[in-house]
Amino acid sequence: MDAVEQLRGWFAERLPDEWFTGPPEISLDREEITVIGTLPPTAVAVGAVGAEGIGELERAAVIGGYVERFREETRERRIDIAREAEHRFRRKVSWGVVAEGDRVMFTTLSVPVMTRLRQPERQVLDTLVAAGVARSRSDALAWCVRLVGRHTDTWLADLRDALQHVDRVRASGPDVLD
């Protein structure tokens, strides 16, 4: 049996039916199991509060409050389920929800990863640090990993072009050290 299928079955027997509108999304790696469920629509989405006239800030506040209420009301049960899963599957459990299309993670595991990079790869990280995209090589590497899922290397080429433009503008300006 596939590990994810086994996890889905295990969690299906433990999660209360009223928590989510369907089966939760479950993913795993060597250290972590992530459980993300879709919450039922809020009263705002149904129109009870007048969804057609609600502004973006009010919508964000309503969803934020809804998610926070769910998080607090389910905390003890989620902790019990997570402890049982961590003991059985030897992985930490992270929780999140999808509310009105917004994904909110309650907990996530941050795991150090050792890697060896050659100079061209380090230069990519240093470019991101120099551009202010990341504070350190470690942050730059994490940013790159997230970005790979959404973009191709053309974005990095655009960033390098922009940095070259910044370098040209700096070079044409006055020398502030004199």
Short mmCIF file of C-alpha atoms in Angstrom, two decimals:
data_model
loop_
_atom_site.label_atom_id
_atom_site.label_comp_id
_atom_site.label_asym_id
_atom_site.label_seq_id
_atom_site.Cartn_x
_atom_site.Cartn_y
_atom_site.Cartn_z
CA MET A 1 0.00 0.00 0.00
CA ASP A 2 1.26 3.49 -0.86
CA ALA A 3 2.39 5.47 2.21
CA VAL A 4 0.15 8.44 1.41
CA GLU A 5 -2.88 6.14 0.96
CA GLN A 6 -2.10 4.54 4.31
CA LEU A 7 -1.92 7.97 5.94
CA ARG A 8 -5.18 9.08 4.31
CA GLY A 9 -6.94 6.03 5.70
CA TRP A 10 -5.39 6.44 9.13
CA PHE A 11 -6.36 10.12 9.38
CA ALA A 12 -9.84 9.49 7.89
CA GLU A 13 -10.66 7.30 10.89
CA ARG A 14 -9.48 9.91 13.40
CA LEU A 15 -10.52 13.31 12.05
CA PRO A 16 -14.04 14.43 13.00
CA ASP A 17 -16.34 14.58 9.96
CA GLU A 18 -17.47 18.13 10.72
CA TRP A 19 -13.95 19.63 10.55
CA PHE A 20 -13.51 19.62 6.76
CA THR A 21 -15.72 19.58 3.67
CA GLY A 22 -13.93 16.52 2.30
CA PRO A 23 -10.87 14.39 2.83
CA PRO A 24 -7.81 16.43 3.81
CA GLU A 25 -4.80 16.86 1.55
CA ILE A 26 -1.99 14.79 3.04
CA SER A 27 1.64 14.96 2.01
CA LEU A 28 4.79 13.59 3.55
CA ASP A 29 8.53 13.50 3.34
CA ARG A 30 11.19 11.88 5.53
CA GLU A 31 10.54 14.20 8.49
CA GLU A 32 7.01 15.54 8.27
CA ILE A 33 3.36 14.70 7.57
CA THR A 34 1.29 17.69 6.46
CA VAL A 35 -2.49 17.62 6.87
CA ILE A 36 -4.47 20.41 5.15
CA GLY A 37 -8.27 20.39 5.25
CA THR A 38 -10.80 22.62 3.54
CA LEU A 39 -13.09 24.41 5.99
CA PRO A 40 -16.80 24.77 5.26
CA PRO A 41 -17.78 28.16 3.76
CA THR A 42 -18.13 31.07 6.18
CA ALA A 43 -21.34 33.04 6.59
CA VAL A 44 -19.76 35.79 4.47
CA ALA A 45 -19.29 33.41 1.55
CA VAL A 46 -22.86 32.20 1.84
CA GLY A 47 -24.09 35.80 1.78
CA ALA A 48 -25.45 36.10 5.31
CA VAL A 49 -23.34 39.18 5.96
CA GLY A 50 -23.75 40.66 2.51
CA ALA A 51 -20.79 39.20 0.66
CA GLU A 52 -21.39 41.35 -2.41
CA GLY A 53 -20.59 44.56 -0.48
CA ILE A 54 -17.67 43.32 1.61
CA GLY A 55 -14.25 44.86 1.05
CA GLU A 56 -10.98 42.97 0.73
CA LEU A 57 -9.74 44.01 4.19
CA GLU A 58 -12.98 42.95 5.84
CA ARG A 59 -12.92 39.67 3.90
CA ALA A 60 -9.36 38.99 5.10
CA ALA A 61 -10.37 39.79 8.71
CA VAL A 62 -13.41 37.50 8.54
CA ILE A 63 -11.36 34.63 7.12
CA GLY A 64 -8.55 35.23 9.60
CA GLY A 65 -10.98 35.13 12.51
CA TYR A 66 -12.68 32.02 11.14
CA VAL A 67 -9.38 30.19 10.77
CA GLU A 68 -8.19 31.28 14.23
CA ARG A 69 -11.44 30.11 15.83
CA PHE A 70 -11.14 26.74 14.11
CA ARG A 71 -7.52 26.47 15.22
CA GLU A 72 -8.32 27.17 18.88
CA GLU A 73 -11.45 25.00 19.01
CA THR A 74 -9.66 21.98 17.52
CA ARG A 75 -6.24 22.40 19.17
CA GLU A 76 -6.53 19.66 21.83
CA ARG A 77 -7.92 17.07 19.43
CA ARG A 78 -5.33 17.93 16.75
CA ILE A 79 -2.54 17.55 19.33
CA ASP A 80 -3.86 14.13 20.37
CA ILE A 81 -4.10 12.97 16.75
CA ALA A 82 -0.62 14.35 15.98
CA ARG A 83 0.95 12.60 18.98
CA GLU A 84 -0.57 9.30 17.93
CA ALA A 85 0.58 9.77 14.32
CA GLU A 86 4.08 10.86 15.36
CA HIS A 87 4.43 7.74 17.50
CA ARG A 88 3.12 5.43 14.78
CA PHE A 89 4.76 6.96 11.69
CA ARG A 90 7.86 8.51 13.32
CA ARG A 91 7.31 11.89 11.65
CA LYS A 92 6.15 15.24 12.96
CA VAL A 93 2.64 16.35 11.96
CA SER A 94 1.94 19.84 10.62
CA TRP A 95 -1.57 21.25 10.24
CA GLY A 96 -3.16 23.75 7.91
CA VAL A 97 -6.49 24.70 6.39
CA VAL A 98 -7.95 26.16 3.23
CA ALA A 99 -10.60 28.78 4.00
CA GLU A 100 -12.39 30.56 1.14
CA GLY A 101 -9.49 29.69 -1.16
CA ASP A 102 -6.78 30.97 1.22
CA ARG A 103 -4.27 28.41 2.51
CA VAL A 104 -3.15 28.95 6.11
CA MET A 105 -0.56 26.76 7.82
CA PHE A 106 -0.69 26.46 11.61
CA THR A 107 2.58 24.63 12.07
CA THR A 108 5.39 23.65 9.79
CA LEU A 109 8.65 21.93 10.41
CA SER A 110 11.84 23.69 9.43
CA VAL A 111 14.58 21.13 8.85
CA PRO A 112 18.23 21.95 8.21
CA VAL A 113 19.52 20.51 4.95
CA MET A 114 23.18 20.11 4.12
CA THR A 115 24.20 20.70 0.54
CA ARG A 116 27.40 21.23 -1.39
CA LEU A 117 27.26 23.84 -4.11
CA ARG A 118 29.72 24.65 -6.84
CA GLN A 119 30.67 28.23 -7.63
CA PRO A 120 27.97 28.89 -10.28
CA GLU A 121 25.29 27.72 -7.82
CA ARG A 122 26.75 29.85 -5.01
CA GLN A 123 26.75 32.81 -7.39
CA VAL A 124 22.99 32.39 -7.86
CA LEU A 125 22.52 32.57 -4.08
CA ASP A 126 24.88 35.54 -3.79
CA THR A 127 22.94 37.35 -6.55
CA LEU A 128 19.73 36.95 -4.54
CA VAL A 129 21.43 38.22 -1.38
CA ALA A 130 22.96 41.18 -3.23
CA ALA A 131 19.55 42.06 -4.69
CA GLY A 132 17.97 42.05 -1.25
CA VAL A 133 15.69 39.13 -2.10
CA ALA A 134 17.16 37.10 0.77
CA ARG A 135 19.16 37.91 3.90
CA SER A 136 21.59 35.02 3.62
CA ARG A 137 22.61 32.14 1.39
CA SER A 138 20.42 29.86 3.50
CA ASP A 139 17.37 32.09 3.00
CA ALA A 140 18.21 32.39 -0.70
CA LEU A 141 18.37 28.62 -1.10
CA ALA A 142 15.00 28.14 0.63
CA TRP A 143 13.53 30.88 -1.58
CA CYS A 144 14.90 29.15 -4.68
CA VAL A 145 13.39 25.82 -3.73
CA ARG A 146 9.94 27.43 -3.33
CA LEU A 147 10.34 29.31 -6.59
CA VAL A 148 11.33 26.30 -8.68
CA GLY A 149 7.85 24.89 -8.32
CA ARG A 150 6.35 28.00 -9.91
CA HIS A 151 8.86 29.47 -12.34
CA THR A 152 11.62 28.64 -14.77
CA ASP A 153 15.13 30.00 -14.90
CA THR A 154 13.98 32.92 -17.05
CA TRP A 155 13.06 34.76 -13.87
CA LEU A 156 16.66 34.55 -12.64
CA ALA A 157 17.86 35.93 -15.99
CA ASP A 158 15.46 38.86 -15.56
CA LEU A 159 16.79 39.43 -12.04
CA ARG A 160 20.42 39.42 -13.26
CA ASP A 161 19.49 41.93 -16.01
CA ALA A 162 17.87 44.15 -13.39
CA LEU A 163 20.96 43.93 -11.17
CA GLN A 164 23.21 44.84 -14.10
CA HIS A 165 20.97 47.85 -14.70
CA VAL A 166 21.28 48.80 -11.00
CA ASP A 167 25.08 48.44 -11.25
CA ARG A 168 25.14 50.71 -14.33
CA VAL A 169 23.03 53.34 -12.57
CA ARG A 170 25.25 53.18 -9.48
CA ALA A 171 28.39 53.49 -11.60
CA SER A 172 27.04 56.56 -13.40
CA GLY A 173 26.16 58.32 -10.14
CA PRO A 174 28.41 60.24 -7.77
CA ASP A 175 30.96 58.40 -5.68
CA VAL A 176 29.66 58.68 -2.10
CA LEU A 177 32.92 57.53 -0.52
CA ASP A 178 34.92 60.61 -1.63
#
